[in-house]
């Protein structure tokens, strides 16, 4: 017995070392971002408060470019409103208002405005921390966008902060299509350049041109249909027998993320109950690619 | 010993948030990452027991992982680095007794051996971190560039940090 204790004491450093290596490896290989404990992520209270105070100091630095983006987006939306108004008045004139079914009254999507307090682009698996949490209505698996395009999807939620899986994270596959066509593929980051991503699994007979816009397909309940994601870059003829792989320049500038919006789908519960039968399938591919 | 505990706690509370808020945003050309927080492992006195070093190393890595959302990556690298620290230290100098309870620095070890010591630790850490990263996502053409660039960048910043601390100490004396 004494010898055993002596043995342990003599080699204690190996046991301590082994213990911590195993502990680290457990964390390392539990790669599912939804299964991580809140306090081991940047959405934990202590960590997010450090990031919040840091962002209070630095949030002024790129206000100019954010302002320009907002102005541009504002102009686009105004143009869209004008077009919609025109359409509505056309319908009115045609006398369709009496026969059209009234809308159910619940808006399809709500948006929660949040501020990015931490963001990384240089790692192979990037995450973003935002300053809104469960108190503001943020829940896991909600989409996050900014004024330019899709940013990511919420994974862990604290009371006053949440962690977002960035689009620059190979865990995140986004179902996308080419604007004004219904050819769809799945967008995934290849870890090389924070300004570019790959649109994979696009059918071989797809017609496209460099410069075409890539938008969300709306096939999952996370993002509304038609949100801009990126633009097809020239010179990308990678393909195998059945599928194209296109290189896409992302519209959201991940190096200067400021204000973002969390997309809340008000029909989520309804859609989820519809697809409950496919729960097993959905678990393996949570973003519906 | 007690004094070291206080110094380590202060360094921990300063360096980990600094790494997250400042140094992680100082990545050069998307390849060179400055891992300044491994100064926490550099500063461990050589007479400190391996068990304690490994625990402190793991805590440093865990703190960094929480901030950077890289579960396990920094913890594992820091644990291994803290374990290998003493043999690495003895590659360059054998004067344990002069350094009892004191942190290795250019002042206590002499510039030449301290530089070699920091360079070795930076290299080991970069190799560890980027190899672990490569298990998750392997981009061969980037791996070597990242290791070399980050080693040099980390080395430079830690040496700067150390010289800043020395000057302040001298002024106080």
GROMACS .gro file of C-alpha atoms in nm:
model
  462
    1UNK     CA    1   0.000   0.000   0.000
    2UNK     CA    2   0.277   0.235   0.101
    3UNK     CA    3   0.459   0.159  -0.219
    4UNK     CA    4   0.148   0.238  -0.418
    5UNK     CA    5   0.111   0.578  -0.250
    6UNK     CA    6   0.480   0.639  -0.303
    7UNK     CA    7   0.440   0.550  -0.670
    8UNK     CA    8   0.154   0.793  -0.711
    9UNK     CA    9   0.341   1.069  -0.531
   10UNK     CA   10   0.653   1.014  -0.734
   11UNK     CA   11   0.469   1.024  -1.063
   12UNK     CA   12   0.203   1.273  -0.962
   13UNK     CA   13   0.300   1.517  -1.238
   14UNK     CA   14   0.213   1.261  -1.503
   15UNK     CA   15  -0.128   1.201  -1.348
   16UNK     CA   16  -0.203   1.573  -1.315
   17UNK     CA   17  -0.083   1.630  -1.670
   18UNK     CA   18  -0.287   1.338  -1.803
   19UNK     CA   19  -0.597   1.456  -1.621
   20UNK     CA   20  -0.585   1.805  -1.773
   21UNK     CA   21  -0.500   1.673  -2.118
   22UNK     CA   22  -0.805   1.445  -2.106
   23UNK     CA   23  -1.019   1.733  -1.978
   24UNK     CA   24  -0.901   1.962  -2.261
   25UNK     CA   25  -0.953   1.691  -2.520
   26UNK     CA   26  -1.310   1.637  -2.396
   27UNK     CA   27  -1.380   2.003  -2.459
   28UNK     CA   28  -1.194   1.996  -2.789
   29UNK     CA   29  -1.377   1.702  -2.938
   30UNK     CA   30  -1.721   1.808  -2.821
   31UNK     CA   31  -1.739   2.017  -3.134
   32UNK     CA   32  -2.114   2.067  -3.150
   33UNK     CA   33  -2.153   2.438  -3.077
   34UNK     CA   34  -2.504   2.393  -2.939
   35UNK     CA   35  -2.389   2.150  -2.670
   36UNK     CA   36  -2.129   2.373  -2.509
   37UNK     CA   37  -2.189   2.501  -2.160
   38UNK     CA   38  -2.285   2.868  -2.155
   39UNK     CA   39  -2.002   2.961  -1.918
   40UNK     CA   40  -1.742   2.807  -2.146
   41UNK     CA   41  -1.850   3.038  -2.429
   42UNK     CA   42  -1.814   3.411  -2.480
   43UNK     CA   43  -2.183   3.456  -2.395
   44UNK     CA   44  -2.107   3.383  -2.027
   45UNK     CA   45  -2.166   3.668  -1.786
   46UNK     CA   46  -1.805   3.748  -1.689
   47UNK     CA   47  -1.664   3.719  -2.040
   48UNK     CA   48  -1.944   3.911  -2.209
   49UNK     CA   49  -1.917   4.196  -1.959
   50UNK     CA   50  -1.549   4.233  -2.050
   51UNK     CA   51  -1.642   4.239  -2.417
   52UNK     CA   52  -1.922   4.487  -2.352
   53UNK     CA   53  -1.689   4.734  -2.182
   54UNK     CA   54  -1.433   4.682  -2.460
   55UNK     CA   55  -1.693   4.752  -2.726
   56UNK     CA   56  -1.808   5.066  -2.544
   57UNK     CA   57  -1.461   5.204  -2.609
   58UNK     CA   58  -1.417   5.087  -2.966
   59UNK     CA   59  -1.768   5.108  -3.111
   60UNK     CA   60  -1.711   5.465  -3.227
   61UNK     CA   61  -1.423   5.373  -3.452
   62UNK     CA   62  -1.606   5.258  -3.763
   63UNK     CA   63  -1.926   5.458  -3.734
   64UNK     CA   64  -1.856   5.630  -4.064
   65UNK     CA   65  -1.862   5.315  -4.277
   66UNK     CA   66  -2.160   5.177  -4.083
   67UNK     CA   67  -2.343   5.501  -4.148
   68UNK     CA   68  -2.270   5.479  -4.520
   69UNK     CA   69  -2.399   5.123  -4.532
   70UNK     CA   70  -2.715   5.222  -4.348
   71UNK     CA   71  -2.777   5.514  -4.582
   72UNK     CA   72  -2.737   5.289  -4.883
   73UNK     CA   73  -2.967   5.026  -4.734
   74UNK     CA   74  -3.216   5.297  -4.646
   75UNK     CA   75  -3.223   5.418  -5.005
   76UNK     CA   76  -3.278   5.063  -5.128
   77UNK     CA   77  -3.567   5.012  -4.887
   78UNK     CA   78  -3.723   5.341  -4.987
   79UNK     CA   79  -3.709   5.239  -5.349
   80UNK     CA   80  -3.868   4.908  -5.255
   81UNK     CA   81  -4.145   5.081  -5.059
   82UNK     CA   82  -4.217   5.303  -5.357
   83UNK     CA   83  -4.239   4.998  -5.582
   84UNK     CA   84  -4.467   4.819  -5.338
   85UNK     CA   85  -4.691   5.121  -5.302
   86UNK     CA   86  -4.723   5.134  -5.677
   87UNK     CA   87  -4.819   4.768  -5.680
   88UNK     CA   88  -5.075   4.816  -5.404
   89UNK     CA   89  -5.235   5.108  -5.583
   90UNK     CA   90  -5.251   4.905  -5.902
   91UNK     CA   91  -5.437   4.632  -5.719
   92UNK     CA   92  -5.667   4.888  -5.559
   93UNK     CA   93  -5.749   5.028  -5.895
   94UNK     CA   94  -5.832   4.686  -6.021
   95UNK     CA   95  -6.077   4.649  -5.736
   96UNK     CA   96  -5.912   4.344  -5.585
   97UNK     CA   97  -5.920   4.480  -5.230
   98UNK     CA   98  -6.271   4.342  -5.172
   99UNK     CA   99  -6.191   3.992  -5.279
  100UNK     CA  100  -5.841   3.950  -5.136
  101UNK     CA  101  -5.819   3.756  -4.809
  102UNK     CA  102  -5.707   3.974  -4.521
  103UNK     CA  103  -5.364   3.897  -4.380
  104UNK     CA  104  -5.363   3.701  -4.055
  105UNK     CA  105  -5.224   4.002  -3.872
  106UNK     CA  106  -4.910   3.839  -3.738
  107UNK     CA  107  -4.599   3.965  -3.907
  108UNK     CA  108  -4.390   3.684  -4.048
  109UNK     CA  109  -4.056   3.814  -3.920
  110UNK     CA  110  -3.955   4.040  -3.634
  111UNK     CA  111  -3.609   4.189  -3.595
  112UNK     CA  112  -3.416   4.245  -3.272
  113UNK     CA  113  -3.144   4.506  -3.310
  114UNK     CA  114  -2.818   4.409  -3.137
  115UNK     CA  115  -2.459   4.526  -3.126
  116UNK     CA  116  -2.156   4.306  -3.194
  117UNK     CA  117  -1.927   4.306  -2.891
  118UNK     CA  118  -1.681   4.042  -3.005
  119UNK     CA  119  -1.597   3.905  -3.345
  120UNK     CA  120  -1.320   3.690  -3.490
  121UNK     CA  121  -1.228   3.624  -3.851
  122UNK     CA  122  -0.884   3.465  -3.832
  123UNK     CA  123  -0.973   3.130  -3.675
  124UNK     CA  124  -1.097   2.821  -3.856
  125UNK     CA  125  -1.419   2.827  -3.651
  126UNK     CA  126  -1.531   3.184  -3.593
  127UNK     CA  127  -1.791   3.306  -3.351
  128UNK     CA  128  -1.952   3.644  -3.281
  129UNK     CA  129  -2.084   3.769  -2.947
  130UNK     CA  130  -2.376   4.012  -2.941
  131UNK     CA  131  -2.508   4.222  -2.654
  132UNK     CA  132  -2.868   4.094  -2.653
  133UNK     CA  133  -2.974   3.774  -2.480
  134UNK     CA  134  -3.279   3.589  -2.358
  135UNK     CA  135  -3.412   3.904  -2.188
  136UNK     CA  136  -3.450   4.069  -2.530
  137UNK     CA  137  -3.608   3.757  -2.679
  138UNK     CA  138  -3.302   3.602  -2.844
  139UNK     CA  139  -3.319   3.222  -2.864
  140UNK     CA  140  -3.084   2.958  -3.004
  141UNK     CA  141  -3.112   2.889  -3.378
  142UNK     CA  142  -3.229   3.234  -3.475
  143UNK     CA  143  -3.071   3.393  -3.781
  144UNK     CA  144  -2.854   3.704  -3.757
  145UNK     CA  145  -2.818   3.958  -4.041
  146UNK     CA  146  -2.668   4.302  -4.082
  147UNK     CA  147  -2.749   4.576  -4.328
  148UNK     CA  148  -2.542   4.408  -4.600
  149UNK     CA  149  -2.639   4.044  -4.571
  150UNK     CA  150  -2.641   3.725  -4.368
  151UNK     CA  151  -2.405   3.712  -4.068
  152UNK     CA  152  -2.473   3.391  -3.876
  153UNK     CA  153  -2.697   3.190  -3.648
  154UNK     CA  154  -2.740   3.208  -3.268
  155UNK     CA  155  -2.599   2.910  -3.077
  156UNK     CA  156  -2.573   2.989  -2.703
  157UNK     CA  157  -2.783   3.245  -2.517
  158UNK     CA  158  -2.710   3.409  -2.183
  159UNK     CA  159  -2.938   3.656  -2.011
  160UNK     CA  160  -2.776   3.966  -2.159
  161UNK     CA  161  -2.560   3.830  -2.437
  162UNK     CA  162  -2.558   3.560  -2.700
  163UNK     CA  163  -2.302   3.378  -2.906
  164UNK     CA  164  -2.351   3.357  -3.281
  165UNK     CA  165  -2.196   3.099  -3.513
  166UNK     CA  166  -2.046   3.321  -3.781
  167UNK     CA  167  -2.092   3.251  -4.150
  168UNK     CA  168  -1.712   3.215  -4.132
  169UNK     CA  169  -1.750   2.882  -3.954
  170UNK     CA  170  -1.758   2.547  -4.135
  171UNK     CA  171  -2.020   2.425  -3.883
  172UNK     CA  172  -2.268   2.658  -4.051
  173UNK     CA  173  -2.414   2.568  -4.391
  174UNK     CA  174  -2.658   2.810  -4.541
  175UNK     CA  175  -2.910   2.715  -4.805
  176UNK     CA  176  -2.881   2.971  -5.086
  177UNK     CA  177  -2.999   3.024  -5.439
  178UNK     CA  178  -2.908   3.244  -5.731
  179UNK     CA  179  -3.131   3.550  -5.740
  180UNK     CA  180  -3.415   3.534  -5.991
  181UNK     CA  181  -3.370   3.162  -6.042
  182UNK     CA  182  -3.456   2.865  -5.828
  183UNK     CA  183  -3.127   2.677  -5.852
  184UNK     CA  184  -3.010   2.634  -5.496
  185UNK     CA  185  -2.698   2.510  -5.325
  186UNK     CA  186  -2.541   2.533  -4.985
  187UNK     CA  187  -2.298   2.803  -4.884
  188UNK     CA  188  -2.007   2.712  -4.659
  189UNK     CA  189  -1.683   2.883  -4.561
  190UNK     CA  190  -1.361   2.708  -4.656
  191UNK     CA  191  -1.147   2.878  -4.393
  192UNK     CA  192  -0.922   3.066  -4.631
  193UNK     CA  193  -1.038   3.423  -4.682
  194UNK     CA  194  -1.288   3.607  -4.458
  195UNK     CA  195  -1.430   3.785  -4.764
  196UNK     CA  196  -1.511   3.471  -4.962
  197UNK     CA  197  -1.709   3.150  -4.926
  198UNK     CA  198  -1.806   2.855  -5.145
  199UNK     CA  199  -2.149   2.780  -5.285
  200UNK     CA  200  -2.156   2.403  -5.318
  201UNK     CA  201  -2.390   2.140  -5.455
  202UNK     CA  202  -2.526   2.362  -5.727
  203UNK     CA  203  -2.677   2.147  -6.004
  204UNK     CA  204  -2.462   2.111  -6.315
  205UNK     CA  205  -2.720   2.260  -6.550
  206UNK     CA  206  -2.745   2.586  -6.353
  207UNK     CA  207  -2.725   2.901  -6.563
  208UNK     CA  208  -2.528   3.179  -6.398
  209UNK     CA  209  -2.293   3.467  -6.469
  210UNK     CA  210  -2.012   3.613  -6.260
  211UNK     CA  211  -2.161   3.904  -6.070
  212UNK     CA  212  -2.496   3.737  -6.004
  213UNK     CA  213  -2.627   3.785  -5.652
  214UNK     CA  214  -2.663   3.490  -5.415
  215UNK     CA  215  -2.963   3.514  -5.180
  216UNK     CA  216  -3.107   3.294  -4.905
  217UNK     CA  217  -3.343   3.028  -5.033
  218UNK     CA  218  -3.596   3.050  -4.751
  219UNK     CA  219  -3.611   2.670  -4.731
  220UNK     CA  220  -3.533   2.675  -4.359
  221UNK     CA  221  -3.728   2.867  -4.097
  222UNK     CA  222  -3.417   3.061  -3.994
  223UNK     CA  223  -3.385   3.328  -4.264
  224UNK     CA  224  -3.651   3.494  -4.479
  225UNK     CA  225  -3.628   3.426  -4.850
  226UNK     CA  226  -3.423   3.658  -5.068
  227UNK     CA  227  -3.176   3.807  -4.816
  228UNK     CA  228  -2.857   3.900  -5.000
  229UNK     CA  229  -2.555   3.685  -4.910
  230UNK     CA  230  -2.288   3.735  -5.174
  231UNK     CA  231  -2.191   3.785  -5.536
  232UNK     CA  232  -2.049   3.519  -5.768
  233UNK     CA  233  -1.681   3.587  -5.840
  234UNK     CA  234  -1.533   3.554  -6.188
  235UNK     CA  235  -1.314   3.258  -6.290
  236UNK     CA  236  -1.453   2.977  -6.085
  237UNK     CA  237  -1.515   2.673  -6.295
  238UNK     CA  238  -1.467   2.412  -6.026
  239UNK     CA  239  -1.707   2.127  -6.074
  240UNK     CA  240  -1.734   1.752  -6.054
  241UNK     CA  241  -1.970   1.533  -6.253
  242UNK     CA  242  -2.294   1.660  -6.112
  243UNK     CA  243  -2.236   1.978  -5.918
  244UNK     CA  244  -2.083   2.321  -5.949
  245UNK     CA  245  -1.882   2.479  -5.669
  246UNK     CA  246  -1.878   2.856  -5.700
  247UNK     CA  247  -1.658   3.102  -5.518
  248UNK     CA  248  -1.872   3.379  -5.370
  249UNK     CA  249  -1.766   3.721  -5.243
  250UNK     CA  250  -1.961   3.780  -4.923
  251UNK     CA  251  -2.162   4.101  -4.895
  252UNK     CA  252  -2.142   4.130  -4.516
  253UNK     CA  253  -1.807   4.278  -4.420
  254UNK     CA  254  -1.702   4.059  -4.128
  255UNK     CA  255  -1.402   4.276  -4.049
  256UNK     CA  256  -1.621   4.570  -3.944
  257UNK     CA  257  -1.941   4.423  -3.804
  258UNK     CA  258  -2.126   4.679  -3.595
  259UNK     CA  259  -2.503   4.663  -3.561
  260UNK     CA  260  -2.682   4.342  -3.648
  261UNK     CA  261  -3.044   4.223  -3.643
  262UNK     CA  262  -3.163   3.894  -3.501
  263UNK     CA  263  -3.441   3.748  -3.717
  264UNK     CA  264  -3.736   3.608  -3.522
  265UNK     CA  265  -3.965   3.391  -3.731
  266UNK     CA  266  -4.317   3.419  -3.586
  267UNK     CA  267  -4.434   3.110  -3.774
  268UNK     CA  268  -4.143   2.903  -3.644
  269UNK     CA  269  -4.353   2.687  -3.409
  270UNK     CA  270  -4.597   2.608  -3.687
  271UNK     CA  271  -4.319   2.512  -3.928
  272UNK     CA  272  -4.148   2.307  -3.659
  273UNK     CA  273  -4.461   2.109  -3.582
  274UNK     CA  274  -4.500   2.039  -3.952
  275UNK     CA  275  -4.152   1.901  -3.979
  276UNK     CA  276  -4.163   1.713  -3.648
  277UNK     CA  277  -4.178   1.387  -3.840
  278UNK     CA  278  -3.842   1.463  -3.993
  279UNK     CA  279  -3.685   1.551  -3.659
  280UNK     CA  280  -3.421   1.286  -3.689
  281UNK     CA  281  -3.310   1.409  -4.028
  282UNK     CA  282  -3.319   1.770  -3.916
  283UNK     CA  283  -3.096   1.694  -3.620
  284UNK     CA  284  -2.820   1.584  -3.848
  285UNK     CA  285  -2.860   1.885  -4.078
  286UNK     CA  286  -3.000   2.166  -3.865
  287UNK     CA  287  -2.983   2.427  -4.140
  288UNK     CA  288  -3.181   2.233  -4.395
  289UNK     CA  289  -2.933   2.212  -4.679
  290UNK     CA  290   0.573   3.216  -0.324
  291UNK     CA  291   0.285   3.419  -0.192
  292UNK     CA  292   0.413   3.719  -0.379
  293UNK     CA  293   0.417   3.512  -0.695
  294UNK     CA  294   0.052   3.412  -0.644
  295UNK     CA  295  -0.047   3.780  -0.633
  296UNK     CA  296   0.163   3.865  -0.936
  297UNK     CA  297   0.020   3.573  -1.133
  298UNK     CA  298  -0.339   3.668  -1.046
  299UNK     CA  299  -0.284   4.028  -1.155
  300UNK     CA  300  -0.110   3.917  -1.474
  301UNK     CA  301  -0.395   3.671  -1.543
  302UNK     CA  302  -0.668   3.932  -1.494
  303UNK     CA  303  -0.482   4.177  -1.718
  304UNK     CA  304  -0.339   3.957  -1.992
  305UNK     CA  305  -0.638   3.737  -2.075
  306UNK     CA  306  -0.882   4.027  -2.140
  307UNK     CA  307  -0.602   4.219  -2.314
  308UNK     CA  308  -0.538   3.923  -2.540
  309UNK     CA  309  -0.909   3.898  -2.622
  310UNK     CA  310  -0.971   4.270  -2.670
  311UNK     CA  311  -0.643   4.388  -2.822
  312UNK     CA  312  -0.395   4.125  -2.934
  313UNK     CA  313  -0.650   3.898  -3.104
  314UNK     CA  314  -0.733   4.193  -3.328
  315UNK     CA  315  -0.370   4.255  -3.415
  316UNK     CA  316  -0.352   3.958  -3.653
  317UNK     CA  317  -0.121   4.045  -3.942
  318UNK     CA  318  -0.207   3.942  -4.301
  319UNK     CA  319  -0.447   3.683  -4.160
  320UNK     CA  320  -0.148   3.459  -4.068
  321UNK     CA  321   0.049   3.606  -3.777
  322UNK     CA  322  -0.136   3.576  -3.446
  323UNK     CA  323   0.033   3.723  -3.135
  324UNK     CA  324  -0.020   3.483  -2.843
  325UNK     CA  325   0.096   3.734  -2.584
  326UNK     CA  326  -0.095   3.565  -2.302
  327UNK     CA  327   0.156   3.278  -2.295
  328UNK     CA  328   0.365   3.522  -2.096
  329UNK     CA  329   0.163   3.369  -1.810
  330UNK     CA  330   0.355   3.047  -1.871
  331UNK     CA  331   0.685   3.221  -1.948
  332UNK     CA  332   0.668   3.398  -1.611
  333UNK     CA  333   0.626   3.079  -1.404
  334UNK     CA  334   0.936   3.047  -1.180
  335UNK     CA  335   1.147   2.749  -1.275
  336UNK     CA  336   1.142   2.619  -0.918
  337UNK     CA  337   0.761   2.596  -0.926
  338UNK     CA  338   0.644   2.234  -0.914
  339UNK     CA  339   0.525   2.077  -1.237
  340UNK     CA  340   0.183   1.999  -1.086
  341UNK     CA  341   0.116   2.363  -1.001
  342UNK     CA  342   0.252   2.479  -1.341
  343UNK     CA  343   0.021   2.243  -1.526
  344UNK     CA  344  -0.282   2.362  -1.326
  345UNK     CA  345  -0.194   2.729  -1.386
  346UNK     CA  346  -0.124   2.658  -1.752
  347UNK     CA  347  -0.460   2.487  -1.791
  348UNK     CA  348  -0.637   2.779  -1.622
  349UNK     CA  349  -0.467   3.027  -1.856
  350UNK     CA  350  -0.575   2.822  -2.158
  351UNK     CA  351  -0.928   2.778  -2.023
  352UNK     CA  352  -0.967   3.153  -1.970
  353UNK     CA  353  -0.852   3.215  -2.324
  354UNK     CA  354  -1.087   2.949  -2.461
  355UNK     CA  355  -1.384   3.110  -2.290
  356UNK     CA  356  -1.303   3.445  -2.448
  357UNK     CA  357  -1.213   3.314  -2.790
  358UNK     CA  358  -1.479   3.041  -2.824
  359UNK     CA  359  -1.218   2.780  -2.904
  360UNK     CA  360  -1.318   2.509  -2.654
  361UNK     CA  361  -1.020   2.299  -2.552
  362UNK     CA  362  -0.775   2.431  -2.809
  363UNK     CA  363  -0.582   2.675  -2.590
  364UNK     CA  364  -0.637   2.463  -2.277
  365UNK     CA  365  -0.468   2.164  -2.435
  366UNK     CA  366  -0.181   2.367  -2.580
  367UNK     CA  367  -0.121   2.555  -2.254
  368UNK     CA  368  -0.132   2.234  -2.048
  369UNK     CA  369   0.130   2.072  -2.269
  370UNK     CA  370   0.342   2.388  -2.277
  371UNK     CA  371   0.334   2.425  -1.898
  372UNK     CA  372   0.435   2.061  -1.863
  373UNK     CA  373   0.724   2.093  -2.109
  374UNK     CA  374   0.838   2.428  -1.970
  375UNK     CA  375   1.099   2.301  -1.725
  376UNK     CA  376   1.288   2.070  -1.965
  377UNK     CA  377   1.284   2.349  -2.225
  378UNK     CA  378   1.419   2.593  -1.969
  379UNK     CA  379   1.707   2.360  -1.887
  380UNK     CA  380   1.808   2.348  -2.252
  381UNK     CA  381   1.952   2.696  -2.215
  382UNK     CA  382   2.050   2.747  -1.856
  383UNK     CA  383   2.121   2.537  -1.551
  384UNK     CA  384   2.116   2.806  -1.283
  385UNK     CA  385   1.812   2.698  -1.087
  386UNK     CA  386   1.921   2.828  -0.750
  387UNK     CA  387   1.972   3.189  -0.856
  388UNK     CA  388   1.620   3.191  -0.992
  389UNK     CA  389   1.442   3.039  -0.693
  390UNK     CA  390   1.091   3.183  -0.685
  391UNK     CA  391   1.168   3.449  -0.945
  392UNK     CA  392   1.012   3.477  -1.289
  393UNK     CA  393   1.243   3.417  -1.582
  394UNK     CA  394   1.315   3.745  -1.758
  395UNK     CA  395   1.598   3.906  -1.949
  396UNK     CA  396   1.710   4.056  -1.618
  397UNK     CA  397   1.723   3.739  -1.413
  398UNK     CA  398   1.835   3.496  -1.684
  399UNK     CA  399   2.047   3.713  -1.905
  400UNK     CA  400   1.924   3.837  -2.241
  401UNK     CA  401   2.063   3.560  -2.461
  402UNK     CA  402   1.918   3.262  -2.278
  403UNK     CA  403   1.591   3.443  -2.208
  404UNK     CA  404   1.549   3.521  -2.579
  405UNK     CA  405   1.611   3.159  -2.669
  406UNK     CA  406   1.370   3.046  -2.396
  407UNK     CA  407   1.089   3.276  -2.517
  408UNK     CA  408   1.150   3.185  -2.880
  409UNK     CA  409   1.129   2.813  -2.797
  410UNK     CA  410   0.808   2.855  -2.598
  411UNK     CA  411   0.652   3.069  -2.874
  412UNK     CA  412   0.746   2.812  -3.134
  413UNK     CA  413   0.611   2.523  -2.926
  414UNK     CA  414   0.288   2.707  -2.862
  415UNK     CA  415   0.232   2.803  -3.226
  416UNK     CA  416   0.305   2.448  -3.339
  417UNK     CA  417   0.064   2.308  -3.078
  418UNK     CA  418  -0.222   2.550  -3.148
  419UNK     CA  419  -0.203   2.533  -3.525
  420UNK     CA  420  -0.162   2.156  -3.527
  421UNK     CA  421  -0.473   2.121  -3.311
  422UNK     CA  422  -0.651   2.363  -3.545
  423UNK     CA  423  -0.537   2.157  -3.842
  424UNK     CA  424  -0.712   1.852  -3.699
  425UNK     CA  425  -1.038   2.044  -3.729
  426UNK     CA  426  -0.973   2.218  -4.058
  427UNK     CA  427  -0.661   2.141  -4.255
  428UNK     CA  428  -0.527   2.400  -4.498
  429UNK     CA  429  -0.172   2.280  -4.571
  430UNK     CA  430  -0.044   2.591  -4.750
  431UNK     CA  431  -0.138   2.808  -4.453
  432UNK     CA  432  -0.015   2.589  -4.168
  433UNK     CA  433   0.359   2.648  -4.200
  434UNK     CA  434   0.327   3.021  -4.274
  435UNK     CA  435   0.101   3.060  -3.974
  436UNK     CA  436   0.340   2.877  -3.741
  437UNK     CA  437   0.649   3.072  -3.850
  438UNK     CA  438   0.480   3.413  -3.863
  439UNK     CA  439   0.301   3.370  -3.530
  440UNK     CA  440   0.616   3.243  -3.356
  441UNK     CA  441   0.813   3.550  -3.456
  442UNK     CA  442   0.529   3.790  -3.381
  443UNK     CA  443   0.460   3.636  -3.038
  444UNK     CA  444   0.831   3.632  -2.958
  445UNK     CA  445   0.869   3.997  -3.050
  446UNK     CA  446   0.572   4.113  -2.843
  447UNK     CA  447   0.661   3.905  -2.536
  448UNK     CA  448   1.016   4.036  -2.546
  449UNK     CA  449   0.878   4.390  -2.571
  450UNK     CA  450   0.647   4.326  -2.278
  451UNK     CA  451   0.936   4.190  -2.074
  452UNK     CA  452   1.159   4.490  -2.149
  453UNK     CA  453   0.878   4.727  -2.052
  454UNK     CA  454   0.841   4.550  -1.719
  455UNK     CA  455   1.216   4.563  -1.653
  456UNK     CA  456   1.239   4.934  -1.711
  457UNK     CA  457   0.957   5.000  -1.473
  458UNK     CA  458   1.120   4.788  -1.204
  459UNK     CA  459   1.448   4.976  -1.238
  460UNK     CA  460   1.276   5.311  -1.212
  461UNK     CA  461   1.115   5.208  -0.889
  462UNK     CA  462   1.450   5.100  -0.745
   0.00000   0.00000   0.00000
